[in-house]
Amino acid sequence: MYRQPKRNLTTLGEFIIDKQADFPFAKGELSSLLSDIAIAAKIVNREVNKAGLVNILGEAGSENVQGESQKKLDVFANEQFLAALATGGECAGVASEENDEIILFDGASSSGKYIVAIDPLDGSSNIDVNVSVGTIFSIYRRKTKNGPATVDDFLQPGYDQVAAGYVVYGSSTMLVYTTGNGVNGFTLDPSIGEFCLSHPDMRIPSGGNIYSVNQGNFVHFPEGVKRYIKSLQIDDKANKKPYTLRYIGSLVSDFHRNLIKGGIYIYPTTLGSPAGKLRLMYECNPMAMLMEQAGGRATDGYRNILEIEPTDIHQRCPLFVGSTQMVEEAMDYLRQYSDAEMKPQYANGKES
Ligand code: P6P
């Protein structure tokens, strides 16, 4: 009888298959879809790691739906994830930050059971200065049963996600994901080209003393956010204040650090952006699912992100995400001090 030697290495593929066994009716489609995403992440990682060496930096000349100039690596990353999902056969279509409209796949993939919302390279303005960037993805089961997917398949609230995750292309490259049973992190071992389980069952500390916010926008913040931030900056050693400000302009990196150490990331409404800056479908929802699965909280300052009924694949929403105690304290300040007109306004008329 073969006695399997003990090895302390679990690859992402092995982990996905092991976890699939927890779902007796799973036929492997979601597992296959997650593997497709991992393949694209490895290809993007290879290019991100040498972005400074080849002529892949600089403007691609085009603009994305946000009106932001697209860096060549944005375009490359988007192409890799679309190609991997199109050929994988499990995904019927994609809503991408880099595409104005949903991308529907034809052939066998058009009957795929899932749809994906993705920010293929978040924080890409950091590429030229060698600061970590990331990919954020969100997976839903289609609502329509046959024929091409429709935009309604994408406009589902975050609580309906079946999986969510991110890749952070940092000092090491990690893939962190959840299928609703906890959060697990995998570090890419370039010597074998595999994501290996390195952070099993990730849980965020219930409290923390790191806050991540663009202090440069302070003057435009709602009064409640200003008062909350000021409360973190007082000299109060008994409560470990002043807290530490850590903000590198890359959501995935700030989120990942706070997930491990405890903390809060805030991108609130401002006078200029009444719904904040971040995108609900492929930034806030996946990060909110991950954070709730890791024992933290994610709100728009007033209600859970995952409850928001989307009306547009690119709609924005404010984001307060991190340690539960910190997010709830920030919400208390908003309720107590912020003016009504600074509450996020959503197109479907529902207020928070
Ligand atoms: P600001 C990157 O563009 C991003 O979407 C997030 O990754 C990041 O946290 C935020 O925007 C930075 O925005 O306005 O502070 O530069």
Short mmCIF file of C-alpha atoms and ligand atoms in Angstrom, two decimals:
data_model
loop_
_atom_site.label_atom_id
_atom_site.label_comp_id
_atom_site.label_asym_id
_atom_site.label_seq_id
_atom_site.Cartn_x
_atom_site.Cartn_y
_atom_site.Cartn_z
CA MET A 1 0.00 0.00 0.00
CA TYR A 2 1.48 3.38 -1.04
CA ARG A 3 2.24 5.45 2.05
CA GLN A 4 2.09 9.11 1.02
CA PRO A 5 5.15 10.93 2.37
CA LYS A 6 4.23 13.86 4.65
CA ARG A 7 4.86 17.16 2.94
CA ASN A 8 3.98 20.49 4.44
CA LEU A 9 2.93 22.03 1.15
CA THR A 10 -0.63 22.39 -0.13
CA THR A 11 -1.05 23.96 -3.54
CA LEU A 12 -4.05 26.10 -4.43
CA GLY A 13 -5.26 23.42 -6.81
CA GLU A 14 -5.11 20.73 -4.12
CA PHE A 15 -6.84 23.02 -1.63
CA ILE A 16 -9.66 23.87 -4.06
CA ILE A 17 -10.29 20.19 -4.76
CA ASP A 18 -10.16 19.33 -1.04
CA LYS A 19 -12.67 22.10 -0.25
CA GLN A 20 -14.89 21.05 -3.15
CA ALA A 21 -15.48 17.83 -1.25
CA ASP A 22 -17.25 19.99 1.38
CA PHE A 23 -19.95 20.72 -1.23
CA PRO A 24 -21.51 17.33 -2.08
CA PHE A 25 -23.37 18.73 -5.08
CA ALA A 26 -20.39 20.63 -6.45
CA LYS A 27 -19.44 19.41 -9.89
CA GLY A 28 -16.16 21.24 -10.06
CA GLU A 29 -17.23 24.24 -12.14
CA LEU A 30 -16.41 26.80 -9.44
CA SER A 31 -13.17 24.98 -8.69
CA SER A 32 -12.26 25.14 -12.36
CA LEU A 33 -13.17 28.85 -12.52
CA LEU A 34 -10.94 29.66 -9.54
CA SER A 35 -8.10 27.74 -11.21
CA ASP A 36 -8.60 29.76 -14.41
CA ILE A 37 -8.21 32.98 -12.39
CA ALA A 38 -5.04 31.64 -10.75
CA ILE A 39 -3.48 30.89 -14.14
CA ALA A 40 -4.11 34.44 -15.37
CA ALA A 41 -2.73 35.80 -12.08
CA LYS A 42 0.55 33.94 -12.64
CA ILE A 43 0.88 35.40 -16.14
CA VAL A 44 0.10 38.93 -14.91
CA ASN A 45 2.55 38.45 -12.05
CA ARG A 46 5.32 37.63 -14.52
CA GLU A 47 4.74 40.91 -16.38
CA VAL A 48 4.23 43.04 -13.25
CA ASN A 49 7.55 41.78 -11.91
CA LYS A 50 9.44 42.93 -14.99
CA ALA A 51 7.37 46.02 -15.81
CA GLY A 52 10.43 48.17 -15.26
CA LEU A 53 12.50 46.16 -17.70
CA VAL A 54 10.44 46.07 -20.82
CA ASN A 55 8.57 48.68 -22.74
CA ILE A 56 5.31 47.82 -21.01
CA LEU A 57 5.25 50.95 -18.86
CA GLY A 58 3.66 54.16 -19.88
CA GLU A 59 0.33 55.09 -21.36
CA ALA A 60 -1.42 52.69 -23.69
CA GLY A 61 -2.93 55.78 -25.22
CA SER A 62 -6.47 54.64 -24.54
CA GLU A 63 -8.80 55.61 -21.73
CA ASN A 64 -10.99 53.29 -19.61
CA VAL A 65 -14.63 53.89 -18.64
CA GLN A 66 -13.40 55.87 -15.64
CA GLY A 67 -11.78 58.34 -18.03
CA GLU A 68 -8.43 57.31 -16.58
CA SER A 69 -5.52 56.87 -18.93
CA GLN A 70 -4.80 53.15 -19.30
CA LYS A 71 -1.31 51.94 -18.63
CA LYS A 72 -0.17 49.13 -20.86
CA LEU A 73 -0.14 46.75 -17.88
CA ASP A 74 -3.83 47.53 -17.23
CA VAL A 75 -4.63 46.49 -20.76
CA PHE A 76 -2.40 43.41 -20.58
CA ALA A 77 -3.89 42.25 -17.25
CA ASN A 78 -7.43 42.72 -18.51
CA GLU A 79 -6.66 40.70 -21.63
CA GLN A 80 -5.16 37.86 -19.60
CA PHE A 81 -8.11 37.50 -17.22
CA LEU A 82 -10.65 37.76 -20.06
CA ALA A 83 -8.77 35.13 -22.08
CA ALA A 84 -8.48 32.72 -19.14
CA LEU A 85 -12.18 33.09 -18.28
CA ALA A 86 -13.32 32.87 -21.92
CA THR A 87 -11.44 29.61 -22.53
CA GLY A 88 -12.19 28.08 -19.12
CA GLY A 89 -15.82 27.45 -20.08
CA GLU A 90 -17.33 28.08 -16.62
CA CYS A 91 -17.85 31.85 -16.93
CA ALA A 92 -20.51 33.29 -19.26
CA GLY A 93 -19.36 36.88 -19.03
CA VAL A 94 -17.29 39.53 -17.23
CA ALA A 95 -17.83 43.06 -15.94
CA SER A 96 -14.37 44.65 -15.91
CA GLU A 97 -13.18 48.06 -14.72
CA GLU A 98 -11.41 48.32 -18.06
CA ASN A 99 -14.51 47.78 -20.23
CA ASP A 100 -17.48 50.13 -20.54
CA GLU A 101 -19.98 47.29 -21.13
CA ILE A 102 -20.18 43.67 -19.92
CA ILE A 103 -18.15 41.21 -21.98
CA LEU A 104 -20.21 38.16 -22.99
CA PHE A 105 -18.43 35.01 -24.11
CA ASP A 106 -19.73 32.89 -26.98
CA GLY A 107 -19.44 29.20 -27.75
CA ALA A 108 -19.41 26.76 -24.84
CA SER A 109 -18.69 29.53 -22.34
CA SER A 110 -21.96 31.33 -23.13
CA SER A 111 -23.73 28.65 -21.07
CA GLY A 112 -21.29 28.96 -18.18
CA LYS A 113 -23.03 28.95 -14.77
CA TYR A 114 -21.06 31.89 -13.39
CA ILE A 115 -20.27 35.52 -14.09
CA VAL A 116 -17.25 37.48 -12.84
CA ALA A 117 -16.76 41.14 -11.91
CA ILE A 118 -13.10 42.12 -11.90
CA ASP A 119 -10.67 44.97 -11.40
CA PRO A 120 -7.78 43.43 -13.31
CA LEU A 121 -5.11 45.77 -12.01
CA ASP A 122 -6.22 47.96 -9.11
CA GLY A 123 -3.89 50.76 -8.07
CA SER A 124 -2.22 50.76 -11.46
CA SER A 125 -1.14 54.39 -11.10
CA ASN A 126 1.47 52.91 -8.73
CA ILE A 127 3.08 50.72 -11.40
CA ASP A 128 5.58 53.32 -12.57
CA VAL A 129 6.80 53.91 -9.00
CA ASN A 130 7.07 50.22 -8.14
CA VAL A 131 4.39 50.16 -5.45
CA SER A 132 2.34 46.98 -5.05
CA VAL A 133 -0.78 46.64 -7.18
CA GLY A 134 -3.50 44.00 -7.21
CA THR A 135 -6.35 42.18 -8.92
CA ILE A 136 -9.79 42.02 -7.28
CA PHE A 137 -12.45 39.53 -8.38
CA SER A 138 -16.05 38.69 -7.50
CA ILE A 139 -17.98 35.60 -8.66
CA TYR A 140 -21.76 35.15 -8.89
CA ARG A 141 -23.97 32.32 -10.10
CA ARG A 142 -26.02 33.51 -13.08
CA LYS A 143 -29.69 34.22 -12.48
CA THR A 144 -30.65 33.56 -16.12
CA LYS A 145 -30.64 29.85 -16.93
CA ASN A 146 -29.88 29.74 -20.63
CA GLY A 147 -28.79 31.86 -23.54
CA PRO A 148 -26.28 34.66 -23.18
CA ALA A 149 -25.87 36.25 -19.78
CA THR A 150 -27.58 39.61 -19.33
CA VAL A 151 -26.64 42.69 -17.30
CA ASP A 152 -29.17 41.54 -14.69
CA ASP A 153 -26.91 38.55 -14.02
CA PHE A 154 -24.32 41.09 -12.87
CA LEU A 155 -26.53 43.47 -10.89
CA GLN A 156 -26.79 41.23 -7.83
CA PRO A 157 -26.19 42.40 -4.24
CA GLY A 158 -22.89 41.39 -2.66
CA TYR A 159 -24.53 38.86 -0.36
CA ASP A 160 -25.23 36.76 -3.45
CA GLN A 161 -21.52 36.34 -4.30
CA VAL A 162 -20.41 32.70 -4.33
CA ALA A 163 -16.72 33.61 -4.14
CA ALA A 164 -14.43 36.65 -3.93
CA GLY A 165 -10.72 37.27 -3.76
CA TYR A 166 -7.70 39.32 -4.65
CA VAL A 167 -4.15 38.91 -5.87
CA VAL A 168 -1.53 41.24 -4.40
CA TYR A 169 1.60 41.60 -6.54
CA GLY A 170 3.87 42.69 -3.70
CA SER A 171 7.15 41.68 -2.05
CA SER A 172 5.67 38.26 -2.69
CA THR A 173 2.62 37.53 -4.80
CA MET A 174 -0.39 36.22 -2.89
CA LEU A 175 -3.86 35.05 -3.82
CA VAL A 176 -6.44 35.40 -1.04
CA TYR A 177 -9.99 34.12 -1.55
CA THR A 178 -13.19 32.91 0.07
CA THR A 179 -16.10 30.76 -1.09
CA GLY A 180 -18.09 31.62 2.03
CA ASN A 181 -16.30 29.26 4.40
CA GLY A 182 -13.49 31.43 5.72
CA VAL A 183 -10.56 33.18 4.05
CA ASN A 184 -7.33 31.48 2.97
CA GLY A 185 -4.13 32.97 1.57
CA PHE A 186 -1.71 31.39 -0.90
CA THR A 187 1.79 32.61 -1.71
CA LEU A 188 3.25 32.07 -5.18
CA ASP A 189 6.40 29.93 -5.15
CA PRO A 190 8.06 30.98 -8.41
CA SER A 191 10.41 27.97 -8.25
CA ILE A 192 7.49 25.61 -8.85
CA GLY A 193 5.01 28.09 -10.33
CA GLU A 194 2.37 27.22 -7.74
CA PHE A 195 0.33 29.22 -5.22
CA CYS A 196 0.95 27.42 -1.90
CA LEU A 197 -1.19 27.67 1.25
CA SER A 198 0.64 30.10 3.54
CA HIS A 199 -2.15 31.86 5.48
CA PRO A 200 -4.87 29.35 6.43
CA ASP A 201 -8.11 30.64 7.95
CA MET A 202 -7.24 34.36 7.96
CA ARG A 203 -9.01 36.35 10.69
CA ILE A 204 -8.76 40.11 11.23
CA PRO A 205 -8.17 41.29 14.84
CA SER A 206 -11.44 42.75 16.22
CA GLY A 207 -9.60 45.98 17.02
CA GLY A 208 -6.58 47.72 15.59
CA ASN A 209 -4.58 50.93 15.59
CA ILE A 210 -3.92 51.45 11.89
CA TYR A 211 -6.11 53.69 9.75
CA SER A 212 -5.84 54.00 5.98
CA VAL A 213 -7.30 57.15 4.40
CA ASN A 214 -6.18 59.82 1.93
CA GLN A 215 -5.61 62.59 4.46
CA GLY A 216 -5.20 64.98 1.52
CA ASN A 217 -8.99 64.92 1.05
CA PHE A 218 -9.66 65.72 4.73
CA VAL A 219 -11.13 69.16 4.09
CA HIS A 220 -13.79 67.58 1.84
CA PHE A 221 -14.80 64.75 4.20
CA PRO A 222 -18.17 64.57 5.98
CA GLU A 223 -18.01 66.08 9.49
CA GLY A 224 -18.40 62.64 11.10
CA VAL A 225 -15.36 61.29 9.24
CA LYS A 226 -13.31 64.34 10.22
CA ARG A 227 -14.25 63.88 13.89
CA TYR A 228 -13.53 60.13 13.76
CA ILE A 229 -10.07 60.68 12.25
CA LYS A 230 -9.33 63.44 14.77
CA SER A 231 -10.28 61.02 17.57
CA LEU A 232 -7.54 58.65 16.37
CA GLN A 233 -4.91 61.41 16.41
CA ILE A 234 -5.17 62.46 20.08
CA ASP A 235 -2.40 61.83 22.58
CA ASP A 236 -3.95 58.99 24.60
CA LYS A 237 -1.31 56.39 25.40
CA ALA A 238 -3.71 54.30 27.47
CA ASN A 239 -5.64 53.61 24.26
CA LYS A 240 -2.51 53.38 22.09
CA LYS A 241 -3.31 56.72 20.43
CA PRO A 242 -2.33 58.44 18.25
CA TYR A 243 -2.97 55.54 15.85
CA THR A 244 -0.73 54.88 12.86
CA LEU A 245 -1.69 56.21 9.42
CA ARG A 246 -0.75 53.81 6.62
CA TYR A 247 -2.09 54.60 3.11
CA ILE A 248 -0.27 53.63 -0.07
CA GLY A 249 -2.96 54.36 -2.64
CA SER A 250 -3.45 50.70 -3.48
CA LEU A 251 -6.63 49.23 -1.98
CA VAL A 252 -5.45 45.63 -2.19
CA SER A 253 -2.20 46.41 -0.34
CA ASP A 254 -3.83 48.55 2.36
CA PHE A 255 -6.61 45.97 2.79
CA HIS A 256 -4.16 43.04 3.00
CA ARG A 257 -1.99 44.72 5.66
CA ASN A 258 -5.02 45.66 7.75
CA LEU A 259 -6.48 42.15 7.39
CA ILE A 260 -3.32 40.75 8.97
CA LYS A 261 -2.57 43.47 11.55
CA GLY A 262 -6.01 44.94 12.25
CA GLY A 263 -7.11 48.37 11.11
CA ILE A 264 -9.61 50.32 9.01
CA TYR A 265 -9.56 51.51 5.40
CA ILE A 266 -11.82 54.46 4.61
CA TYR A 267 -12.78 55.97 1.26
CA PRO A 268 -15.79 58.15 2.18
CA THR A 269 -18.06 60.42 0.20
CA THR A 270 -16.48 63.81 -0.37
CA LEU A 271 -18.03 67.06 -1.56
CA GLY A 272 -16.74 66.25 -5.06
CA SER A 273 -17.70 62.56 -5.03
CA PRO A 274 -21.16 62.08 -3.45
CA ALA A 275 -20.88 58.28 -3.85
CA GLY A 276 -17.17 58.01 -3.03
CA LYS A 277 -14.58 56.79 -5.53
CA LEU A 278 -14.43 53.00 -5.27
CA ARG A 279 -16.55 50.73 -7.44
CA LEU A 280 -19.22 48.56 -5.80
CA MET A 281 -19.15 45.50 -8.08
CA TYR A 282 -15.42 44.80 -8.41
CA GLU A 283 -13.83 46.61 -5.46
CA CYS A 284 -16.23 47.05 -2.52
CA ASN A 285 -18.35 43.88 -2.78
CA PRO A 286 -15.48 41.37 -3.04
CA MET A 287 -13.51 43.12 -0.30
CA ALA A 288 -16.64 43.22 1.86
CA MET A 289 -17.28 39.47 1.45
CA LEU A 290 -13.65 38.71 2.32
CA MET A 291 -13.72 41.02 5.35
CA GLU A 292 -16.98 39.60 6.73
CA GLN A 293 -15.64 36.08 6.21
CA ALA A 294 -12.50 37.08 8.14
CA GLY A 295 -14.56 38.38 11.08
CA GLY A 296 -14.47 42.08 10.17
CA ARG A 297 -17.02 44.54 8.82
CA ALA A 298 -17.61 46.50 5.61
CA THR A 299 -20.14 49.34 5.29
CA ASP A 300 -20.75 52.48 3.28
CA GLY A 301 -20.68 54.33 6.57
CA TYR A 302 -24.33 53.54 7.28
CA ARG A 303 -25.15 49.99 6.11
CA ASN A 304 -23.44 46.80 5.04
CA ILE A 305 -21.90 46.99 1.59
CA LEU A 306 -23.25 43.54 0.74
CA GLU A 307 -26.88 44.75 1.07
CA ILE A 308 -26.58 47.44 -1.60
CA GLU A 309 -28.75 46.75 -4.65
CA PRO A 310 -26.60 47.60 -7.70
CA THR A 311 -28.08 49.58 -10.59
CA ASP A 312 -24.95 49.97 -12.74
CA ILE A 313 -21.90 47.73 -13.13
CA HIS A 314 -19.58 50.72 -12.57
CA GLN A 315 -21.44 52.43 -9.75
CA ARG A 316 -19.39 53.84 -6.92
CA CYS A 317 -19.91 53.58 -3.19
CA PRO A 318 -18.11 54.75 -0.04
CA LEU A 319 -16.12 52.08 1.83
CA PHE A 320 -15.36 51.66 5.54
CA VAL A 321 -13.75 48.22 5.86
CA GLY A 322 -11.70 46.49 8.54
CA SER A 323 -11.74 45.59 12.23
CA THR A 324 -15.33 45.51 13.49
CA GLN A 325 -14.73 47.78 16.50
CA MET A 326 -13.10 50.44 14.30
CA VAL A 327 -15.74 50.36 11.55
CA GLU A 328 -18.57 50.56 14.09
CA GLU A 329 -16.91 53.47 15.90
CA ALA A 330 -16.56 55.33 12.60
CA MET A 331 -20.27 54.67 11.88
CA ASP A 332 -21.18 56.12 15.29
CA TYR A 333 -19.33 59.35 14.44
CA LEU A 334 -21.10 59.54 11.05
CA ARG A 335 -24.51 59.06 12.67
CA GLN A 336 -23.74 61.67 15.31
CA TYR A 337 -22.07 64.41 13.28
CA SER A 338 -22.56 64.07 9.53
CA ASP A 339 -24.99 66.18 7.58
CA ALA A 340 -27.80 64.35 5.80
CA GLU A 341 -26.72 65.56 2.36
CA MET A 342 -23.37 63.81 2.79
CA LYS A 343 -25.09 60.41 3.04
CA PRO A 344 -24.36 58.25 -0.03
CA GLN A 345 -27.03 58.64 -2.70
CA TYR A 346 -27.73 55.55 -4.87
CA ALA A 347 -29.37 55.70 -8.30
CA ASN A 348 -32.23 53.44 -7.18
CA GLY A 349 -33.18 56.16 -4.75
CA LYS A 350 -32.39 54.00 -1.76
CA GLU A 351 -30.49 55.89 0.86
CA SER A 352 -28.18 54.22 3.32
P1 P6P B 1 -6.81 58.27 -4.05
C1 P6P B 1 -6.66 53.07 -6.92
O1 P6P B 1 -6.99 53.96 -7.98
C2 P6P B 1 -7.86 53.02 -5.98
O2 P6P B 1 -8.97 52.54 -6.67
C3 P6P B 1 -7.55 52.16 -4.76
O3 P6P B 1 -6.72 51.09 -5.05
C4 P6P B 1 -6.88 53.15 -3.82
O4 P6P B 1 -7.05 52.81 -2.44
C5 P6P B 1 -7.60 54.45 -4.14
O5 P6P B 1 -8.10 54.34 -5.48
C6 P6P B 1 -6.67 55.63 -4.07
O6 P6P B 1 -7.43 56.80 -4.37
O7 P6P B 1 -7.92 59.21 -4.41
O8 P6P B 1 -6.50 58.28 -2.57
O9 P6P B 1 -5.57 58.38 -4.89
#
